[in-house]
Amino acid sequence: MLSNLVCVVDDDESVRESLRALLASAGYRVIAFSSPEACLESDARRGAGCLVADVRMPRMSGPDLYAEIVRRGEALPVVFITGQPTDEIRARVRDARAVALLVKPFDDEALLDAIEQALVPPS
């Protein structure tokens, strides 16, 4: 199993805090950021085993954040979340080889299952 540190990036404080509480209650260590820029500026994300990122955020999207992390050589499994799934978003998520795209409001178990899948090392 990879690191049980999950990096959450969502500009909506209520979503971010509910994800933090859910993941912590499931035994994960969580670091949460209010923006992709804050995530990129922090060295704390480097120990993460998984990234959970909202797709639509001001200035930088979740897929753009993930592309920048990969460009920096810090690839890690990613789960995207969105309230507005479009064909374009589905294509970008597929291109990023995301573990999952979850549509808000999603079931807690769906997120926990996706994170568990993300943290299993590739065979």
Coordinates of N, CA, C and O in Angstrom, one line a residue:
M1 N 0.8 -1.2 0.0 CA 0.0 0.0 0.0 C 0.9 1.2 0.0 O 1.9 1.3 0.7
L2 N 0.5 2.2 -0.8 CA 1.2 3.5 -0.8 C 0.9 4.3 0.4 O 0.2 3.8 1.3
S3 N 1.5 5.4 0.6 CA 1.3 6.3 1.8 C -0.2 6.5 2.0 O -1.0 6.6 1.0
N4 N -0.6 6.5 3.3 CA -2.1 6.7 3.5 C -2.4 8.2 3.7 O -3.4 8.6 4.2
L5 N -1.5 9.1 3.2 CA -1.7 10.5 3.2 C -2.5 10.8 1.9 O -2.0 10.5 0.8
V6 N -3.6 11.5 2.1 CA -4.4 11.9 0.9 C -4.4 13.4 0.8 O -4.7 14.1 1.8
C7 N -4.1 13.9 -0.3 CA -4.1 15.3 -0.6 C -5.4 15.7 -1.3 O -5.8 15.2 -2.3
V8 N -6.2 16.6 -0.6 CA -7.5 17.0 -1.1 C -7.4 18.5 -1.6 O -6.9 19.3 -0.9
V9 N -7.9 18.7 -2.8 CA -7.9 20.1 -3.3 C -9.3 20.4 -3.8 O -9.8 19.8 -4.8
D10 N -9.9 21.4 -3.1 CA -11.3 21.8 -3.5 C -11.4 23.3 -3.0 O -11.1 23.6 -1.9
D11 N -12.0 24.1 -3.9 CA -12.1 25.5 -3.5 C -13.4 25.8 -2.6 O -13.5 26.8 -2.0
D12 N -14.2 24.8 -2.5 CA -15.4 24.9 -1.7 C -15.1 24.4 -0.3 O -14.9 23.2 -0.1
E13 N -15.1 25.3 0.7 CA -14.7 25.0 2.0 C -15.5 23.9 2.7 O -15.0 23.0 3.3
S14 N -16.8 23.9 2.4 CA -17.7 22.9 3.1 C -17.4 21.5 2.5 O -17.3 20.5 3.2
V15 N -17.1 21.4 1.2 CA -16.8 20.1 0.6 C -15.4 19.7 1.1 O -15.2 18.5 1.5
R16 N -14.4 20.6 1.1 CA -13.1 20.3 1.6 C -13.1 19.8 3.0 O -12.5 18.8 3.3
E17 N -13.8 20.4 3.9 CA -13.9 20.0 5.3 C -14.6 18.7 5.5 O -14.2 17.9 6.3
S18 N -15.7 18.5 4.7 CA -16.4 17.2 4.8 C -15.5 16.1 4.3 O -15.6 15.0 4.9
L19 N -14.8 16.3 3.3 CA -13.9 15.3 2.8 C -12.8 15.0 3.8 O -12.4 13.8 4.0
R20 N -12.3 16.0 4.4 CA -11.2 15.9 5.4 C -11.8 15.0 6.6 O -11.1 14.1 7.0
A21 N -13.0 15.3 7.0 CA -13.5 14.6 8.2 C -13.8 13.1 7.8 O -13.5 12.2 8.6
L22 N -14.4 12.9 6.6 CA -14.7 11.6 6.2 C -13.4 10.7 6.1 O -13.3 9.6 6.6
L23 N -12.4 11.3 5.4 CA -11.1 10.5 5.2 C -10.4 10.3 6.6 O -9.9 9.2 6.8
A24 N -10.4 11.3 7.4 CA -9.8 11.1 8.7 C -10.5 10.0 9.5 O -9.9 9.2 10.2
S25 N -11.8 10.0 9.5 CA -12.6 9.0 10.2 C -12.4 7.6 9.6 O -12.5 6.6 10.3
A26 N -11.9 7.5 8.4 CA -11.6 6.2 7.8 C -10.2 5.8 8.0 O -9.7 4.8 7.5
G27 N -9.4 6.6 8.7 CA -8.0 6.3 9.1 C -7.0 6.9 8.2 O -5.8 6.5 8.3
Y28 N -7.3 7.7 7.3 CA -6.4 8.4 6.4 C -5.8 9.6 7.0 O -6.5 10.3 7.8
R29 N -4.6 9.9 6.7 CA -4.0 11.2 7.1 C -4.4 12.1 5.9 O -4.4 11.7 4.7
V30 N -4.8 13.4 6.2 CA -5.3 14.2 5.2 C -4.6 15.6 5.2 O -4.5 16.2 6.3
I31 N -4.3 16.1 4.1 CA -3.9 17.5 3.9 C -4.8 18.1 2.9 O -5.0 17.5 1.8
A32 N -5.4 19.2 3.2 CA -6.3 19.8 2.3 C -5.9 21.2 1.9 O -5.3 22.0 2.7
F33 N -6.2 21.5 0.6 CA -5.8 22.8 0.1 C -7.0 23.5 -0.5 O -7.9 22.8 -1.1
S34 N -7.1 24.8 -0.4 CA -8.3 25.5 -1.0 C -8.1 25.9 -2.4 O -9.0 26.4 -3.1
S35 N -6.9 25.7 -3.0 CA -6.6 26.0 -4.4 C -5.5 25.1 -4.9 O -4.7 24.7 -4.2
P36 N -5.5 24.9 -6.3 CA -4.4 24.2 -6.9 C -3.1 24.9 -6.6 O -2.0 24.2 -6.4
E37 N -3.1 26.2 -6.7 CA -1.8 27.0 -6.5 C -1.3 26.7 -5.1 O -0.1 26.5 -4.9
A38 N -2.1 26.7 -4.0 CA -1.7 26.4 -2.7 C -1.1 25.0 -2.6 O -0.1 24.8 -1.9
C39 N -1.7 24.1 -3.3 CA -1.2 22.7 -3.3 C 0.2 22.7 -4.0 O 1.1 22.0 -3.4
L40 N 0.4 23.3 -5.1 CA 1.7 23.3 -5.8 C 2.8 24.0 -5.0 O 3.9 23.7 -5.1
E41 N 2.4 25.0 -4.2 CA 3.4 25.7 -3.4 C 3.8 25.0 -2.2 O 4.9 25.3 -1.6
S42 N 3.1 23.9 -1.8 CA 3.4 23.2 -0.6 C 4.2 21.9 -0.8 O 3.9 21.2 -1.7
D43 N 5.3 21.7 0.0 CA 6.0 20.5 -0.1 C 5.3 19.3 0.6 O 5.7 18.2 0.3
A44 N 4.3 19.6 1.4 CA 3.6 18.6 2.1 C 2.9 17.6 1.2 O 2.8 16.4 1.5
R45 N 2.5 18.0 0.0 CA 1.8 17.1 -0.9 C 2.8 15.9 -1.4 O 2.3 14.9 -1.9
R46 N 4.1 16.2 -1.3 CA 5.0 15.2 -1.9 C 5.0 13.8 -1.2 O 5.4 12.8 -1.8
G47 N 4.4 13.8 0.0 CA 4.3 12.5 0.7 C 3.0 11.8 0.5 O 2.8 10.8 1.0
A48 N 2.2 12.4 -0.3 CA 0.8 11.9 -0.5 C 0.8 10.6 -1.4 O 1.6 10.4 -2.3
G49 N -0.1 9.7 -1.0 CA -0.3 8.5 -1.8 C -1.4 8.6 -2.8 O -1.5 7.8 -3.8
C50 N -2.2 9.7 -2.7 CA -3.3 9.9 -3.6 C -3.7 11.3 -3.5 O -3.6 12.0 -2.5
L51 N -4.2 11.8 -4.7 CA -4.7 13.2 -4.8 C -6.2 13.1 -5.1 O -6.6 12.3 -6.0
V52 N -7.0 13.9 -4.4 CA -8.5 14.0 -4.7 C -8.7 15.5 -5.0 O -8.4 16.3 -4.2
A53 N -9.1 15.7 -6.3 CA -9.1 17.1 -6.7 C -10.5 17.4 -7.4 O -10.9 16.6 -8.3
D54 N -11.0 18.6 -7.1 CA -12.2 19.0 -7.8 C -11.8 19.4 -9.2 O -10.6 19.8 -9.5
V55 N -12.7 19.2 -10.2 CA -12.3 19.5 -11.6 C -12.4 21.0 -11.9 O -11.4 21.5 -12.4
R56 N -13.5 21.6 -11.4 CA -13.6 23.0 -11.8 C -13.3 23.9 -10.6 O -14.0 23.9 -9.6
M57 N -12.2 24.7 -10.7 CA -11.8 25.6 -9.7 C -11.3 26.9 -10.4 O -10.9 26.8 -11.6
P58 N -11.4 28.0 -9.7 CA -10.9 29.3 -10.4 C -9.4 29.2 -10.7 O -8.7 28.6 -10.0
R59 N -9.1 29.8 -11.8 CA -7.7 29.9 -12.3 C -7.0 28.7 -12.8 O -6.3 28.7 -13.8
M60 N -7.2 27.5 -12.1 CA -6.6 26.3 -12.5 C -7.5 25.1 -12.2 O -8.0 25.0 -11.1
S61 N -7.7 24.3 -13.2 CA -8.6 23.1 -13.0 C -7.9 22.0 -12.3 O -6.7 22.0 -12.3
G62 N -8.7 21.0 -11.8 CA -8.1 19.8 -11.2 C -7.2 19.1 -12.2 O -6.1 18.7 -11.9
P63 N -7.7 18.8 -13.5 CA -6.8 18.2 -14.4 C -5.5 19.0 -14.8 O -4.5 18.4 -15.0
D64 N -5.6 20.3 -14.8 CA -4.4 21.1 -15.0 C -3.5 21.0 -13.8 O -2.2 20.9 -14.0
L65 N -4.0 21.0 -12.6 CA -3.2 20.7 -11.4 C -2.4 19.4 -11.5 O -1.2 19.3 -11.3
Y66 N -3.2 18.4 -11.9 CA -2.6 17.0 -12.0 C -1.5 17.0 -13.1 O -0.4 16.4 -12.9
A67 N -1.8 17.6 -14.2 CA -0.8 17.7 -15.3 C 0.5 18.4 -14.8 O 1.6 17.9 -15.1
E68 N 0.4 19.4 -14.0 CA 1.6 20.1 -13.5 C 2.3 19.2 -12.5 O 3.6 19.2 -12.5
I69 N 1.6 18.5 -11.7 CA 2.3 17.6 -10.7 C 3.0 16.5 -11.5 O 4.2 16.2 -11.2
V70 N 2.4 16.0 -12.5 CA 3.1 15.0 -13.4 C 4.3 15.6 -14.1 O 5.4 15.0 -14.1
R71 N 4.1 16.8 -14.6 CA 5.2 17.5 -15.3 C 6.4 17.6 -14.3 O 7.6 17.5 -14.8
R72 N 6.1 17.8 -13.0 CA 7.2 18.0 -12.0 C 7.8 16.6 -11.6 O 8.7 16.5 -10.7
G73 N 7.3 15.5 -12.2 CA 7.8 14.2 -11.9 C 7.3 13.6 -10.6 O 7.9 12.8 -10.0
E74 N 6.2 14.1 -10.1 CA 5.6 13.7 -8.9 C 4.3 13.0 -9.1 O 3.3 13.1 -8.3
A75 N 4.2 12.2 -10.1 CA 2.9 11.5 -10.4 C 2.4 10.7 -9.2 O 3.2 10.0 -8.6
L76 N 1.1 10.7 -9.0 CA 0.5 9.9 -8.0 C -0.9 9.6 -8.4 O -1.4 10.4 -9.3
P77 N -1.6 8.6 -7.9 CA -2.9 8.3 -8.4 C -3.8 9.5 -8.0 O -3.7 10.2 -7.0
V78 N -4.9 9.7 -8.9 CA -5.8 10.8 -8.7 C -7.2 10.4 -8.8 O -7.5 9.5 -9.7
V79 N -8.0 10.9 -8.0 CA -9.5 10.8 -8.1 C -10.0 12.2 -8.3 O -9.8 13.1 -7.5
F80 N -10.8 12.4 -9.4 CA -11.4 13.7 -9.6 C -12.8 13.7 -9.2 O -13.5 12.7 -9.2
I81 N -13.3 14.9 -8.7 CA -14.7 15.0 -8.3 C -15.2 16.2 -9.0 O -14.5 17.2 -9.3
T82 N -16.5 16.2 -9.4 CA -17.1 17.3 -10.1 C -18.6 17.3 -9.9 O -19.2 16.3 -9.6
G83 N -19.2 18.5 -10.0 CA -20.6 18.7 -9.9 C -21.2 18.8 -11.3 O -22.4 18.8 -11.5
Q84 N -20.3 19.0 -12.3 CA -20.8 19.2 -13.7 C -20.0 18.3 -14.6 O -19.1 18.8 -15.3
P85 N -20.4 17.0 -14.7 CA -19.7 16.2 -15.6 C -20.1 16.5 -17.1 O -21.3 16.5 -17.4
T86 N -19.1 16.7 -17.9 CA -19.4 16.9 -19.3 C -18.5 15.9 -20.1 O -17.6 15.3 -19.5
D87 N -18.8 15.8 -21.4 CA -18.0 14.9 -22.2 C -16.5 15.4 -22.2 O -15.6 14.6 -22.2
E88 N -16.3 16.7 -22.2 CA -14.9 17.2 -22.2 C -14.2 16.8 -20.9 O -13.1 16.4 -20.9
I89 N -14.9 17.0 -19.8 CA -14.3 16.6 -18.5 C -14.0 15.1 -18.5 O -12.9 14.7 -18.0
R90 N -15.0 14.3 -18.9 CA -14.7 12.9 -18.9 C -13.5 12.5 -19.8 O -12.7 11.7 -19.4
A91 N -13.3 13.2 -20.9 CA -12.2 12.9 -21.8 C -10.9 13.3 -21.1 O -9.9 12.6 -21.1
R92 N -10.9 14.5 -20.4 CA -9.7 14.9 -19.7 C -9.3 14.0 -18.6 O -8.1 13.7 -18.3
V93 N -10.3 13.5 -17.9 CA -10.1 12.6 -16.7 C -9.6 11.3 -17.3 O -8.6 10.7 -16.7
R94 N -10.1 10.8 -18.4 CA -9.7 9.6 -19.0 C -8.2 9.7 -19.4 O -7.4 8.9 -19.2
D95 N -7.9 10.9 -20.1 CA -6.5 11.1 -20.5 C -5.5 11.2 -19.4 O -4.4 10.8 -19.6
A96 N -6.0 11.6 -18.2 CA -5.1 11.7 -17.0 C -5.0 10.3 -16.4 O -4.2 10.2 -15.4
R97 N -5.7 9.3 -16.9 CA -5.7 8.0 -16.3 C -6.1 8.0 -14.8 O -5.5 7.3 -14.0
A98 N -7.1 8.8 -14.5 CA -7.6 8.9 -13.2 C -8.2 7.6 -12.7 O -8.7 6.8 -13.5
V99 N -8.1 7.4 -11.4 CA -8.7 6.2 -10.8 C -10.2 6.2 -11.0 O -10.9 5.3 -11.2
A100 N -10.8 7.5 -10.8 CA -12.2 7.6 -10.8 C -12.6 9.1 -11.1 O -11.8 10.0 -10.8
L101 N -13.8 9.3 -11.6 CA -14.4 10.6 -11.7 C -15.7 10.4 -10.9 O -16.6 9.6 -11.3
L102 N -15.9 11.1 -9.8 CA -17.1 11.0 -9.0 C -17.9 12.2 -9.1 O -17.3 13.4 -9.1
V103 N -19.2 12.1 -9.3 CA -20.1 13.2 -9.5 C -20.7 13.6 -8.2 O -21.4 12.7 -7.6
K104 N -20.6 14.9 -7.8 CA -21.2 15.4 -6.6 C -22.7 15.4 -6.8 O -23.2 15.8 -7.8
P105 N -23.5 15.1 -5.8 CA -23.1 14.5 -4.5 C -22.8 13.0 -4.7 O -23.6 12.3 -5.3
F106 N -21.7 12.5 -4.3 CA -21.3 11.1 -4.4 C -21.4 10.4 -3.1 O -21.4 11.1 -2.0
D107 N -21.6 9.1 -3.1 CA -21.6 8.3 -1.9 C -20.3 8.2 -1.2 O -19.3 8.1 -1.9
D108 N -20.2 8.4 0.1 CA -19.0 8.3 0.8 C -18.2 7.0 0.5 O -17.0 7.0 0.3
E109 N -18.9 5.9 0.4 CA -18.3 4.6 0.1 C -17.6 4.6 -1.3 O -16.6 4.0 -1.5
A110 N -18.2 5.3 -2.2 CA -17.6 5.4 -3.6 C -16.3 6.1 -3.5 O -15.3 5.6 -4.2
L111 N -16.2 7.2 -2.7 CA -14.9 7.8 -2.6 C -13.9 7.0 -1.9 O -12.7 6.8 -2.3
L112 N -14.3 6.4 -0.8 CA -13.4 5.5 0.0 C -12.9 4.3 -0.9 O -11.7 4.0 -0.8
D113 N -13.8 3.7 -1.7 CA -13.4 2.6 -2.5 C -12.4 3.1 -3.6 O -11.4 2.4 -3.9
A114 N -12.6 4.3 -4.2 CA -11.7 4.8 -5.2 C -10.3 5.1 -4.6 O -9.3 4.8 -5.2
I115 N -10.3 5.7 -3.4 CA -9.0 5.9 -2.7 C -8.3 4.6 -2.4 O -7.1 4.5 -2.6
E116 N -9.0 3.7 -1.9 CA -8.4 2.4 -1.6 C -7.8 1.8 -2.9 O -6.7 1.2 -2.8
Q117 N -8.5 1.9 -3.9 CA -8.0 1.4 -5.2 C -6.8 2.1 -5.6 O -5.8 1.6 -6.1
A118 N -6.8 3.4 -5.4 CA -5.6 4.3 -5.8 C -4.4 3.9 -5.0 O -3.3 4.0 -5.5
L119 N -4.6 3.5 -3.8 CA -3.4 3.2 -2.9 C -2.9 1.8 -3.0 O -1.9 1.5 -2.4
V120 N -3.5 1.0 -3.9 CA -2.9 -0.3 -4.1 C -1.8 -0.2 -5.2 O -2.1 0.4 -6.3
P121 N -0.6 -0.6 -4.9 CA 0.5 -0.4 -5.8 C 0.2 -1.2 -7.1 O -0.4 -2.3 -7.1
P122 N 0.6 -0.6 -8.3 CA 0.3 -1.3 -9.5 C 1.1 -2.7 -9.6 O 2.2 -2.7 -9.1
S123 N 0.6 -3.7 -10.2 CA 1.3 -5.0 -10.2 C 1.9 -5.2 -11.6 O 1.7 -4.5 -12.5

